[in-house]
Structure formats: C-alpha cells, structure tokens
N, CA, C and O of each residue as an XYZ file, in Angstrom:
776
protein
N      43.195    186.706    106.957
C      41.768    186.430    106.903
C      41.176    186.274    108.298
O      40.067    186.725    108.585
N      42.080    185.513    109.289
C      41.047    185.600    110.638
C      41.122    186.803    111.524
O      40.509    186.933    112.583
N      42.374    188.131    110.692
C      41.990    189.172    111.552
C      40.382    190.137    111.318
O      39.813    190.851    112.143
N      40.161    189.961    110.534
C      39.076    190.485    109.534
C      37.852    190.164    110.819
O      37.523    191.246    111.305
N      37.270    189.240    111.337
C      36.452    189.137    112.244
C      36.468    189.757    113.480
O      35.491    190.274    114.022
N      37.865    189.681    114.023
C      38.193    190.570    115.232
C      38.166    191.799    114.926
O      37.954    192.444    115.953
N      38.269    192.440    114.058
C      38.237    194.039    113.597
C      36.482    193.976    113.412
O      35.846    194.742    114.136
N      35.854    193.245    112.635
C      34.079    193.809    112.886
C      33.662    193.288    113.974
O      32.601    193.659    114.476
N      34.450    192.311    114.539
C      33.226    192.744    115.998
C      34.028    193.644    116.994
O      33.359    194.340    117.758
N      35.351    193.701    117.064
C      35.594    195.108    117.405
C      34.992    196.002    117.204
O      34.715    196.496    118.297
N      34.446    196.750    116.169
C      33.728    197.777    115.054
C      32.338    197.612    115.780
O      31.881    198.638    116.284
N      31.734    196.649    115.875
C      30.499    196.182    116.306
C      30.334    196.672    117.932
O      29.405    197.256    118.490
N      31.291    196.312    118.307
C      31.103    196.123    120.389
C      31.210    197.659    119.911
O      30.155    198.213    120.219
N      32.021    198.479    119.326
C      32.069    200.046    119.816
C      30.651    200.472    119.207
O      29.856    201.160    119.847
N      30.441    200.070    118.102
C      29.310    200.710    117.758
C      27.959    200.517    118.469
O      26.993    201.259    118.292
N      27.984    199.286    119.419
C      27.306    199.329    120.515
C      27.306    200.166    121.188
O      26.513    201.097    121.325
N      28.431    199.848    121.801
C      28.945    200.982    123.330
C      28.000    202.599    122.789
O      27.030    202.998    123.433
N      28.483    203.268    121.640
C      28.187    204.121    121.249
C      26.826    204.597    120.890
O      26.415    205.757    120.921
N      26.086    203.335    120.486
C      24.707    203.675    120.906
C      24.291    203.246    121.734
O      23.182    203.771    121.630
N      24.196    202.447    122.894
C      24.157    202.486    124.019
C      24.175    204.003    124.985
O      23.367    204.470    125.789
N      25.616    204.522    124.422
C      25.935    205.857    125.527
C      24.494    206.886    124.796
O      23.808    207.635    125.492
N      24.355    206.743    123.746
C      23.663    208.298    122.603
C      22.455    207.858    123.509
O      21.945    208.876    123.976
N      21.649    206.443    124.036
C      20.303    206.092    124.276
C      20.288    206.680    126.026
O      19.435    207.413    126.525
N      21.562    206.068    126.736
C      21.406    206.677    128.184
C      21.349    208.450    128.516
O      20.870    209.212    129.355
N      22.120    208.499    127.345
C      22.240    210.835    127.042
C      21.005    210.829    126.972
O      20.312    211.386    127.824
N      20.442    210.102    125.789
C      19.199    211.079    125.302
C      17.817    210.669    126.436
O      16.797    211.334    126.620
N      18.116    209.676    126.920
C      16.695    209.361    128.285
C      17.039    210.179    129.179
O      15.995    210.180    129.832
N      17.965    211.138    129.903
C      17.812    212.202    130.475
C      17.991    213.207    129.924
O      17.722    214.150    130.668
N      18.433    213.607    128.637
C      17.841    215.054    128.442
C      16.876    215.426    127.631
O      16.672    216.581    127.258
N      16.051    214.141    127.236
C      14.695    214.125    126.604
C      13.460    214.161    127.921
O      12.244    214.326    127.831
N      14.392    213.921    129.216
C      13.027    213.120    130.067
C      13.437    214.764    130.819
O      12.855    214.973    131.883
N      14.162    215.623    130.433
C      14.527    216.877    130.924
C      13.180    218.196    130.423
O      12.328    218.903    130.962
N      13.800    217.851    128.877
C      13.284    218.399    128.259
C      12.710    217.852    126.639
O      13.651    217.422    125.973
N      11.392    217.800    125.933
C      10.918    217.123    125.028
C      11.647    217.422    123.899
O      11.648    216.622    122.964
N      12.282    218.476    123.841
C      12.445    219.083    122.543
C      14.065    219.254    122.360
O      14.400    219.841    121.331
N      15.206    218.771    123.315
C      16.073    218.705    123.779
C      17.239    218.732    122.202
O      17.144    217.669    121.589
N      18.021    219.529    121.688
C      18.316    219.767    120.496
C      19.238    218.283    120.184
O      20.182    218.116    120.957
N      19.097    217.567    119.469
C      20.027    216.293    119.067
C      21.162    216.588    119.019
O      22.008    215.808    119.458
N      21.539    217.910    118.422
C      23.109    218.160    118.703
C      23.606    218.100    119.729
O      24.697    217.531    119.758
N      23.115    218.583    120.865
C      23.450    218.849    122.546
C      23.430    217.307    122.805
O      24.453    217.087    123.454
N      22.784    216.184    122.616
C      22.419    215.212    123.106
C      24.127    214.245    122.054
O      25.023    213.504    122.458
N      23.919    214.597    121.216
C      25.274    214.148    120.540
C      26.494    214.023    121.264
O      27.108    213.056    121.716
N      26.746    215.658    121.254
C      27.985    215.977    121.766
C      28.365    215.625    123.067
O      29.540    215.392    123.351
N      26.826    215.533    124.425
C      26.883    215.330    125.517
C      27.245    213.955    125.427
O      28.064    213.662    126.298
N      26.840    212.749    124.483
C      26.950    211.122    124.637
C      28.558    211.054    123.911
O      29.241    210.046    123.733
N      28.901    212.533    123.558
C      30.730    212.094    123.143
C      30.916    211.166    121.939
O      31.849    210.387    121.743
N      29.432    211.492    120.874
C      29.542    211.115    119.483
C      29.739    212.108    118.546
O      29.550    213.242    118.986
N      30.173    211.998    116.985
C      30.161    213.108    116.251
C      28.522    212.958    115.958
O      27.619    212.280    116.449
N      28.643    214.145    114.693
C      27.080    214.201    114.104
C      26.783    212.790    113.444
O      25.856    212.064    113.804
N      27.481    212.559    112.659
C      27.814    211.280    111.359
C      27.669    210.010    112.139
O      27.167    209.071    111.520
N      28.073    209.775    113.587
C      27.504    208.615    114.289
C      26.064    208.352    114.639
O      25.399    207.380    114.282
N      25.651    209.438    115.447
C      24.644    209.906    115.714
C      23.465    209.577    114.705
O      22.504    208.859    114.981
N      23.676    210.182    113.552
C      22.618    210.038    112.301
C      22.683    208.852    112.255
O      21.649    208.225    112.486
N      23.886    208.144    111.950
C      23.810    206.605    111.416
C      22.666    205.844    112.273
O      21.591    205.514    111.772
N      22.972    205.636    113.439
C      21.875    205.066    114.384
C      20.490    205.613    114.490
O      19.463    204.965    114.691
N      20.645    207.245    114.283
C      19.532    207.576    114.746
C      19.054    209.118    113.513
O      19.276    210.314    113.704
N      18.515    208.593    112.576
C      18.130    209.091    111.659
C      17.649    210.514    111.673
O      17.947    211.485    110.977
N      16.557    210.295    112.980
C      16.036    211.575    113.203
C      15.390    211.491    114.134
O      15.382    210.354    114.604
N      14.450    212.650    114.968
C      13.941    212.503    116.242
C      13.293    211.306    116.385
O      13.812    210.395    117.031
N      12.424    211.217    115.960
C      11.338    210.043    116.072
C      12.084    208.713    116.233
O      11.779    208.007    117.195
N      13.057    208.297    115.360
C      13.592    207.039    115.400
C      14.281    207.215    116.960
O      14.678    206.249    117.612
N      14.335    208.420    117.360
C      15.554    208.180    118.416
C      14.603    207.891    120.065
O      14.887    207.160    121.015
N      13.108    209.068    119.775
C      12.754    209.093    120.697
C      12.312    207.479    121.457
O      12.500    207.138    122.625
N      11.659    206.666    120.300
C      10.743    205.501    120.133
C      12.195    204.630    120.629
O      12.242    204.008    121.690
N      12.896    204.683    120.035
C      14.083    203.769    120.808
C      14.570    204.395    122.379
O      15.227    203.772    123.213
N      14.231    205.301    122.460
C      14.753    205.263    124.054
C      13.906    204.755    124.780
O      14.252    203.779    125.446
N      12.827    205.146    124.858
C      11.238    204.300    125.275
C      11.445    202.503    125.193
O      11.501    201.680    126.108
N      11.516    202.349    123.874
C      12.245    200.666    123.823
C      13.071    200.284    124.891
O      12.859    199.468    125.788
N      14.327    201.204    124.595
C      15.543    200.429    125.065
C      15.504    200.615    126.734
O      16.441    200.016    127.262
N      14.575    201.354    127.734
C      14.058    201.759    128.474
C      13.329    200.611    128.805
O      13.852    199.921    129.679
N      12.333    200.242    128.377
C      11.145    199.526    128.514
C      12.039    197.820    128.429
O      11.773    196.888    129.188
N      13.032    197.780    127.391
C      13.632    196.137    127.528
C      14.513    195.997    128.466
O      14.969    194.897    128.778
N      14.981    197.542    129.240
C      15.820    197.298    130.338
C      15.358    196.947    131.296
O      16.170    196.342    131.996
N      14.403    197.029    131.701
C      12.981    196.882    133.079
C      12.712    195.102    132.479
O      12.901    194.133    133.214
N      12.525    195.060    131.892
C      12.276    193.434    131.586
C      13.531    192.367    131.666
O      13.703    191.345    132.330
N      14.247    192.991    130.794
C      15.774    192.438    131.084
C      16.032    192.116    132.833
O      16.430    191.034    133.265
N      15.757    193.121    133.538
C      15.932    192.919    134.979
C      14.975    191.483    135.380
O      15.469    190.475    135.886
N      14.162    191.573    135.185
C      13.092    190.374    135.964
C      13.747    189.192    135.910
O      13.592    188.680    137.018
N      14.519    188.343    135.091
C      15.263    187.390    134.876
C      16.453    187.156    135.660
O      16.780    186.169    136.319
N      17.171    188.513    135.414
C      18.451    188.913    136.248
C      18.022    188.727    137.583
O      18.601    187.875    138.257
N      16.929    189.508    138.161
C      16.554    189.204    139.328
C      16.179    188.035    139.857
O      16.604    187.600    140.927
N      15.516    187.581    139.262
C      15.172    185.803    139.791
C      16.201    185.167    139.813
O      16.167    184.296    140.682
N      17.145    185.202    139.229
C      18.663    184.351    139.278
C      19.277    184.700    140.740
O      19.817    183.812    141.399
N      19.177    185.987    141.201
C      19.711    185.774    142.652
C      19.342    186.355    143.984
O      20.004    186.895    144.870
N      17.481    185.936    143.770
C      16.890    186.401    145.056
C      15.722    185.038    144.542
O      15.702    184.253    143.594
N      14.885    185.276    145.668
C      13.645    184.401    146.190
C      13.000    184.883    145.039
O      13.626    185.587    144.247
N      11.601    184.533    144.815
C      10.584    185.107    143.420
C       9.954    185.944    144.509
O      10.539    186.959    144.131
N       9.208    186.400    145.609
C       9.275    187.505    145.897
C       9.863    188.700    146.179
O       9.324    189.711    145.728
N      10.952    188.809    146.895
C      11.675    189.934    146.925
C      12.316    190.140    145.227
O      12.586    191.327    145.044
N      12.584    189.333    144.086
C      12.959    189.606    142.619
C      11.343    190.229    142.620
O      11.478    191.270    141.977
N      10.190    190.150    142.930
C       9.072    190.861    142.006
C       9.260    192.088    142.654
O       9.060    193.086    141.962
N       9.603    192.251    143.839
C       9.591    193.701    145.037
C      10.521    194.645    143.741
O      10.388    195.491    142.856
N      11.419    193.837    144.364
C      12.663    194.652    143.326
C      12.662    195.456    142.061
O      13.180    196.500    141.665
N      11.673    194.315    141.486
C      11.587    194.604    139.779
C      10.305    195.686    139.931
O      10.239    196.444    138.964
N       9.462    195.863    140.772
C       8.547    196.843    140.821
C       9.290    198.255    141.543
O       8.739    199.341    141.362
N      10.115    198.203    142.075
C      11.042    199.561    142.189
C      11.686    199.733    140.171
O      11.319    200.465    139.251
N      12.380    199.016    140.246
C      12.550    199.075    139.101
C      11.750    200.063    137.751
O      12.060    200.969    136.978
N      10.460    199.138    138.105
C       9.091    199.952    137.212
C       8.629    201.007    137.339
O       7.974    201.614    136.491
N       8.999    201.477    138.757
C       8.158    202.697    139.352
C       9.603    203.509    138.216
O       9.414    203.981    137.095
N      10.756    203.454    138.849
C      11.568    204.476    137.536
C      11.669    204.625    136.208
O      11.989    205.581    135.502
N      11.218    203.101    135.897
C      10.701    203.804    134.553
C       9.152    204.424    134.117
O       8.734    205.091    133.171
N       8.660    203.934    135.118
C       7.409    205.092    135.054
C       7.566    206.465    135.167
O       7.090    207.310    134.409
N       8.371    206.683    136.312
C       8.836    208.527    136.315
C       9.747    209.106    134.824
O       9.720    210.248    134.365
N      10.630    207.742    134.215
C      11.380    208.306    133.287
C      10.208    208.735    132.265
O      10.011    209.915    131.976
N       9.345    207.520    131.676
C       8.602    207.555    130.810
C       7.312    208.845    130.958
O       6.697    209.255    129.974
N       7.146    209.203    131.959
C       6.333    210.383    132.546
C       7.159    211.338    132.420
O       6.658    212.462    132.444
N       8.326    211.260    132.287
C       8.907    212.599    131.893
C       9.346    212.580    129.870
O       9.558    213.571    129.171
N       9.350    211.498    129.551
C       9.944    211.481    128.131
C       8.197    211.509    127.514
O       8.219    211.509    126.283
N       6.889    211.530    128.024
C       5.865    211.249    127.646
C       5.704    212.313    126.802
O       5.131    211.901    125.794
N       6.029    213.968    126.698
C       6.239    214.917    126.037
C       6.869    214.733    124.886
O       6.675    215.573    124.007
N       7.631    213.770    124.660
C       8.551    213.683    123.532
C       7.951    212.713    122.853
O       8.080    212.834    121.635
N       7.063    211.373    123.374
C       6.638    210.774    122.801
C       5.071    211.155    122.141
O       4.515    210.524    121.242
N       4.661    212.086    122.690
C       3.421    212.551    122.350
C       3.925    213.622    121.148
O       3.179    213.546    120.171
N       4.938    214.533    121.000
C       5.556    214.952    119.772
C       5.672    213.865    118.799
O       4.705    213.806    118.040
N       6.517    213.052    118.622
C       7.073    212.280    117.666
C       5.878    211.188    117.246
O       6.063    210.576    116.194
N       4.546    210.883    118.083
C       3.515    210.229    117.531
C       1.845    210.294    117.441
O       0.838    209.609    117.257
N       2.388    211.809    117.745
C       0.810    212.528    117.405
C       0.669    213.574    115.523
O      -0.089    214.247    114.826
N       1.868    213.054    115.589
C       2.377    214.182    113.911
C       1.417    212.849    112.660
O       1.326    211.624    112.733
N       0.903    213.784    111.706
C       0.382    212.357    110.976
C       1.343    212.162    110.075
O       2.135    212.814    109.394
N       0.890    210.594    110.370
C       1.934    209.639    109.305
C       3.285    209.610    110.016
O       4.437    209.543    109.585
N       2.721    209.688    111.364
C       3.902    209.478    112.325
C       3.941    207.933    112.902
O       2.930    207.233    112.948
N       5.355    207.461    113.373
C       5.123    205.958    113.957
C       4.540    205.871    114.723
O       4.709    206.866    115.428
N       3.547    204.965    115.305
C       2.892    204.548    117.057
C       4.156    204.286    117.608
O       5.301    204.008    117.251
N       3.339    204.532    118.856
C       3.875    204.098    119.976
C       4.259    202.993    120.420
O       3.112    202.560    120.533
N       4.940    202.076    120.806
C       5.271    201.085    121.153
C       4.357    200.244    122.385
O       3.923    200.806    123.390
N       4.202    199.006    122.116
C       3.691    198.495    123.110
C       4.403    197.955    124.221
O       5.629    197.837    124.215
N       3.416    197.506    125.507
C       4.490    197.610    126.669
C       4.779    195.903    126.483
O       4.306    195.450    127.525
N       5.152    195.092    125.927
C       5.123    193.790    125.579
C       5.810    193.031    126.281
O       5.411    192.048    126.905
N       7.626    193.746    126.164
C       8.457    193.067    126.925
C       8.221    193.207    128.231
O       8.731    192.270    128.845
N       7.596    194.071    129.017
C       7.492    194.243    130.422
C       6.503    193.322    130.847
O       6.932    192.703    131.821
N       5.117    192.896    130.459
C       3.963    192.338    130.382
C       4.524    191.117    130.589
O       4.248    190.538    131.640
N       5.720    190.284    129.301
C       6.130    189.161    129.443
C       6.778    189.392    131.123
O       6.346    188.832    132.130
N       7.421    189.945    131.082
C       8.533    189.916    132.235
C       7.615    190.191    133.245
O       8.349    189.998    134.214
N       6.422    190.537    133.765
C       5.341    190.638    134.919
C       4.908    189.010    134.993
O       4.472    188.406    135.973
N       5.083    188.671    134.092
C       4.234    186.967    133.917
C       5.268    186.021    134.677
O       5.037    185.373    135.698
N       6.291    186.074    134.056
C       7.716    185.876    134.559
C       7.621    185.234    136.056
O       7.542    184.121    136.576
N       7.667    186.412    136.379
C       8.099    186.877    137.982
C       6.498    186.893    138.915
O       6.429    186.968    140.142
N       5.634    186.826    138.223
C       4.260    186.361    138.713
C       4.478    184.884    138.908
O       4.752    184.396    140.004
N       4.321    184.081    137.609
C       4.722    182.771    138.124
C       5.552    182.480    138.895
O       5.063    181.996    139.916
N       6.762    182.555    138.899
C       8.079    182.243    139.900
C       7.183    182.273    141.283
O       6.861    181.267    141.914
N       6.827    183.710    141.646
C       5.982    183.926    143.048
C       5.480    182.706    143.120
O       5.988    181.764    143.727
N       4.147    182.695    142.302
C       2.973    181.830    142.296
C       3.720    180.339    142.763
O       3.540    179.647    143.765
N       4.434    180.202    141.846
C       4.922    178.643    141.860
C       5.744    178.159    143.015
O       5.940    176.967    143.249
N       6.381    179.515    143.978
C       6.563    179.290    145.207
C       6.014    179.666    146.321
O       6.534    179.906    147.410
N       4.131    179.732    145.735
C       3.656    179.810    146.973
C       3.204    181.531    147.607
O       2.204    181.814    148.267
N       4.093    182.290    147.231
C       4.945    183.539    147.996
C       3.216    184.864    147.360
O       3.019    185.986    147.826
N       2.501    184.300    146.480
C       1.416    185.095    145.911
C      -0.072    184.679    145.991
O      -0.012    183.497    145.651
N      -1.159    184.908    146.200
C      -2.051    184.827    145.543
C      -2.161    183.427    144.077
O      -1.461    183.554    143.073
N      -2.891    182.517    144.208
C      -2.747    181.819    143.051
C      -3.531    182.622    141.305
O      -4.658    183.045    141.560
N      -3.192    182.827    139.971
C      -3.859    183.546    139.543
C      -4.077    184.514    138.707
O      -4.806    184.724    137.738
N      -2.699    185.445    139.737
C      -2.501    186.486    139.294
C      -2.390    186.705    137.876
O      -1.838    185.797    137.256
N      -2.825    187.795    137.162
C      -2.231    187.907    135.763
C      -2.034    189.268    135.183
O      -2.863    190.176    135.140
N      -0.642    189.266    134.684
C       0.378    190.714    134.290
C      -1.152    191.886    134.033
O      -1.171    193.027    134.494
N      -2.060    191.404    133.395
C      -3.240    192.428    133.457
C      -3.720    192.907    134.955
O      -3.723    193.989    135.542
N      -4.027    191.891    135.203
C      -4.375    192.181    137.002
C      -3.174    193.058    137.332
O      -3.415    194.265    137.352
N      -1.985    192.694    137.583
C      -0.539    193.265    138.256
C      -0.841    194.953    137.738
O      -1.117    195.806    138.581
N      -0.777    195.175    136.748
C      -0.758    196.402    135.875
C      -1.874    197.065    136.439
O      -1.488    198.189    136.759
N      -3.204    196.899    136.747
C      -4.578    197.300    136.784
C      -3.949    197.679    138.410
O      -4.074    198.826    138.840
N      -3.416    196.824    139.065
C      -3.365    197.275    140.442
C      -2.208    198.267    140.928
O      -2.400    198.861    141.989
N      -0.883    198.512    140.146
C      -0.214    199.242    140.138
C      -0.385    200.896    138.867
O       0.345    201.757    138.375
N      -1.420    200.605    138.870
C      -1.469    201.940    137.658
C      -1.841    203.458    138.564
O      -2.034    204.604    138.156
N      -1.835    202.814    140.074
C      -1.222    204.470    140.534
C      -0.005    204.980    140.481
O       0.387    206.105    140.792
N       0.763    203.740    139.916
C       2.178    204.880    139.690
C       2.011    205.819    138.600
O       2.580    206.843    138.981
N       1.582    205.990    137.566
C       1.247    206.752    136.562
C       0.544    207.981    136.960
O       0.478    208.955    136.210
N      -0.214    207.931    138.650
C      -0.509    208.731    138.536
C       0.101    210.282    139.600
O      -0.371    211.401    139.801
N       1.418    209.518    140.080
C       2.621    210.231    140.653
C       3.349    211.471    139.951
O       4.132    211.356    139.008
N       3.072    212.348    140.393
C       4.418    212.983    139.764
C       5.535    213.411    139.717
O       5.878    214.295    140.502
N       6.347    212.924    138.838
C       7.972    212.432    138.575
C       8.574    213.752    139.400
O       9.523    213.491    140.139
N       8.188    214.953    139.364
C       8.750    216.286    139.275
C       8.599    216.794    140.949
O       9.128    217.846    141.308
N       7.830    215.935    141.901
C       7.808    216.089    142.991
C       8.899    214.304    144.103
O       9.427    213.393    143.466
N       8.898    214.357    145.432
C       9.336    213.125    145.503
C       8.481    212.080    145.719
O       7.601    211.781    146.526
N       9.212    211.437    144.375
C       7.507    210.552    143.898
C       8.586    208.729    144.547
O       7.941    207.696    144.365
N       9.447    208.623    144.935
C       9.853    207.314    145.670
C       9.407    206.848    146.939
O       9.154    205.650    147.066
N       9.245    207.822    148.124
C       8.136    207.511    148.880
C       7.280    207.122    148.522
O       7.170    205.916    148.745
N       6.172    207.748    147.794
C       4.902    207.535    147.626
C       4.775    206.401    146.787
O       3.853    205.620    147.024
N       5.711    206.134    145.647
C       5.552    204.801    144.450
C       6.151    203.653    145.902
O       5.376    202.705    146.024
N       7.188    203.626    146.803
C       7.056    202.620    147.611
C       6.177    202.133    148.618
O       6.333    201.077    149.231
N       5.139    203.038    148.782
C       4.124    202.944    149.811
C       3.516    202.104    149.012
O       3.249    201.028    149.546
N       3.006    202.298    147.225
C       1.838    201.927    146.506
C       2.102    200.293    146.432
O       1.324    199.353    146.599
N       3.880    200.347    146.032
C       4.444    198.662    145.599
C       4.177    198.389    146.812
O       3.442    197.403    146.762
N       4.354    198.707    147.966
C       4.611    197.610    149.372
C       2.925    197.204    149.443
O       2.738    196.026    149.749
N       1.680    198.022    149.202
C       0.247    198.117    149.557
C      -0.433    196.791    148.213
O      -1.367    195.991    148.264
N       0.281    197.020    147.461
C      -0.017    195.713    146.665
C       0.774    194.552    146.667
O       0.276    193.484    146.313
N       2.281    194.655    147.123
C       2.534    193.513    147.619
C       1.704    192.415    148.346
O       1.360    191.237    148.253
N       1.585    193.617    149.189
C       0.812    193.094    150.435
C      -0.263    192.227    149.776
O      -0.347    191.000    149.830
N      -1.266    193.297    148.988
C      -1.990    192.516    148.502
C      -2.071    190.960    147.722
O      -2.965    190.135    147.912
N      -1.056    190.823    146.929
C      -0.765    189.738    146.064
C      -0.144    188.535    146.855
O      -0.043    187.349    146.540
N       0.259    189.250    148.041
C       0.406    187.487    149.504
C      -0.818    187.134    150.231
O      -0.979    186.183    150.996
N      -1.922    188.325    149.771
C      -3.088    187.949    150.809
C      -3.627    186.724    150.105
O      -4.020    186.978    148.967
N      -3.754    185.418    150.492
C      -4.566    184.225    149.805
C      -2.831    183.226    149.593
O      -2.570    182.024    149.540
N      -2.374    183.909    149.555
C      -0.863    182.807    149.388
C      -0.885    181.792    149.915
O      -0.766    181.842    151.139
N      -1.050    180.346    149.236
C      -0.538    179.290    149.980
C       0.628    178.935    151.082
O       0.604    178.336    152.157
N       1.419    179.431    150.498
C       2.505    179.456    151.452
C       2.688    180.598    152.712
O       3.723    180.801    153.348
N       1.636    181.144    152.847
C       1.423    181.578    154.212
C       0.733    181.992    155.455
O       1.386    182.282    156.457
C-alpha cells in the first residue's frame, strides 16, 4: 500500500516533465511558425501522439497554454528575483525578462489570433499574473526608496508598451534595452533614496 503513492507521483513528476517539454517545443515552433503541424511539435518534444492529446486536446487548448505557461514564467521570475538581488536591479532584470516574452508572444501572436478569432472560440487570456508580478517588484523598489513613489503596474505597462512595438524578426535586444534602461531611468527620477 505505501508503494502505490510513490508510483503516482512518480507517474505525476513524468507527466509533468512531459508537458512541460510538449509547452517549451511548441513556444518555438509555434513562435516559428502559426500553423506549425502538432505532429512535428510532438515528435520534436519526444512524446507519442496519445500523450500529446491527453494534455493537449487540440490546437487551441495547446496554443492558449503556451501563452499561459509563458506569461506565469515571466511572473514566476519577479519573486525568484527579489530573493537574490536589490528590488531594483530584480525589476531591471525582470524587464529583460519581459522584453522576451514580448518578442516570443509577437511571434506566437499569429497563432493566437488563429485559435481566438474562430467563433465560439476561447479568449484570450489576460495578462494577470504579470500585472501582479509588476506590483510586486514595483513595491519592493518603492519600499526601498530605489523608484519614484506611486508607481502603478498600469503606469509601468503604459510606459514600456514600446516593446510591442519592436520587431522580434529584426535585432530587437538592443533596442528593447535602450527602452528598459530609458524608463528605468525614468522610474528613479523623484526617488527618495536618491
């Protein structure tokens, strides 16, 4: 009886791992190409068909979860980051961070505009977890001084929404680090602490 637990979460951690690998395949060869055949994306993440389906039913379920699992990885970071830097250089950081998933999501935007422009198709996901995680790492700043008193994830967003308007397909890391360092800048101008 107590092997019975170690065998499902055995069962469990792989069936992670395994969608885990199908979500990192399919964010580059969806952000490649929109229409990218699920089989190719299968075989490339080193699943059968029968795994594949289980998790991921069909395009739409798969596309909307890479976008997710994309979008909670960028948030996931902001936390990680504050644990072992200052709250400014963790917001620097986490806005490199954003700028790549802006280029990813600028390239998977084709796939998401397929899978939720069809009617009686799912929406789109909201940017929620990132928003929290801008608030995050806004306060931390704020609360040490290192920002502008104030700030808010709307403001942050409103002032970085020239990354969106980069494109992924040229070299868009120069230019997205010029934009983060030009609003950095901005968000220490008025800083108490300096």
């Amino acid at each position: 009886m107590s092997q019975q637990p170690k065998k499902d979460t055995a069962l469990r951690s792989d069936a992670q791992r395994n969608r885990e690998r199908i979500l990192r395949v399919a964010t580059v060869e969806l952000t490649l190409c929109a229409d990218a055949p699920l089989s190719a994306i299968a075989k490339k993440a080193g699943v059968g068909q029968g795994t594949f389906y289980r998790n991921f039913p069909h395009r739409e379920a798969l596309v909307l979860e890479v976008y997710r699992y994309e979008m909670q990885q960028v948030a996931d970071a902001a936390c990680e980051l504050l644990q072992g830097r200052p709250p400014e250089r963790a917001l620097r950081e986490w806005m490199d961070r954003l700028a790549r998933f802006a280029m990813t999501k600028a390239g998977l935007a084709d796939a998401i505009r397929l899978v939720t422009s069809a009617p009686g198709g799912p929406a789109k996901p909201g940017p929620t977890p990132v928003m929290e995680a801008a608030g995050t790492l806004l306060r931390a700043c704020e609360d040490a001084g290192a920002i502008r008193p104030g700030v808010t994830p709307d403001d942050f967003f409103l002032a970085i929404a020239g990354l969106w308007q980069i494109d992924p397909r040229e070299d868009w890391e120069p230019r997205a680090g010029r934009l983060l360092d030009f609003v950095m800048d901005g968000l220490r101008a008025g800083a108490p602490g300096r």
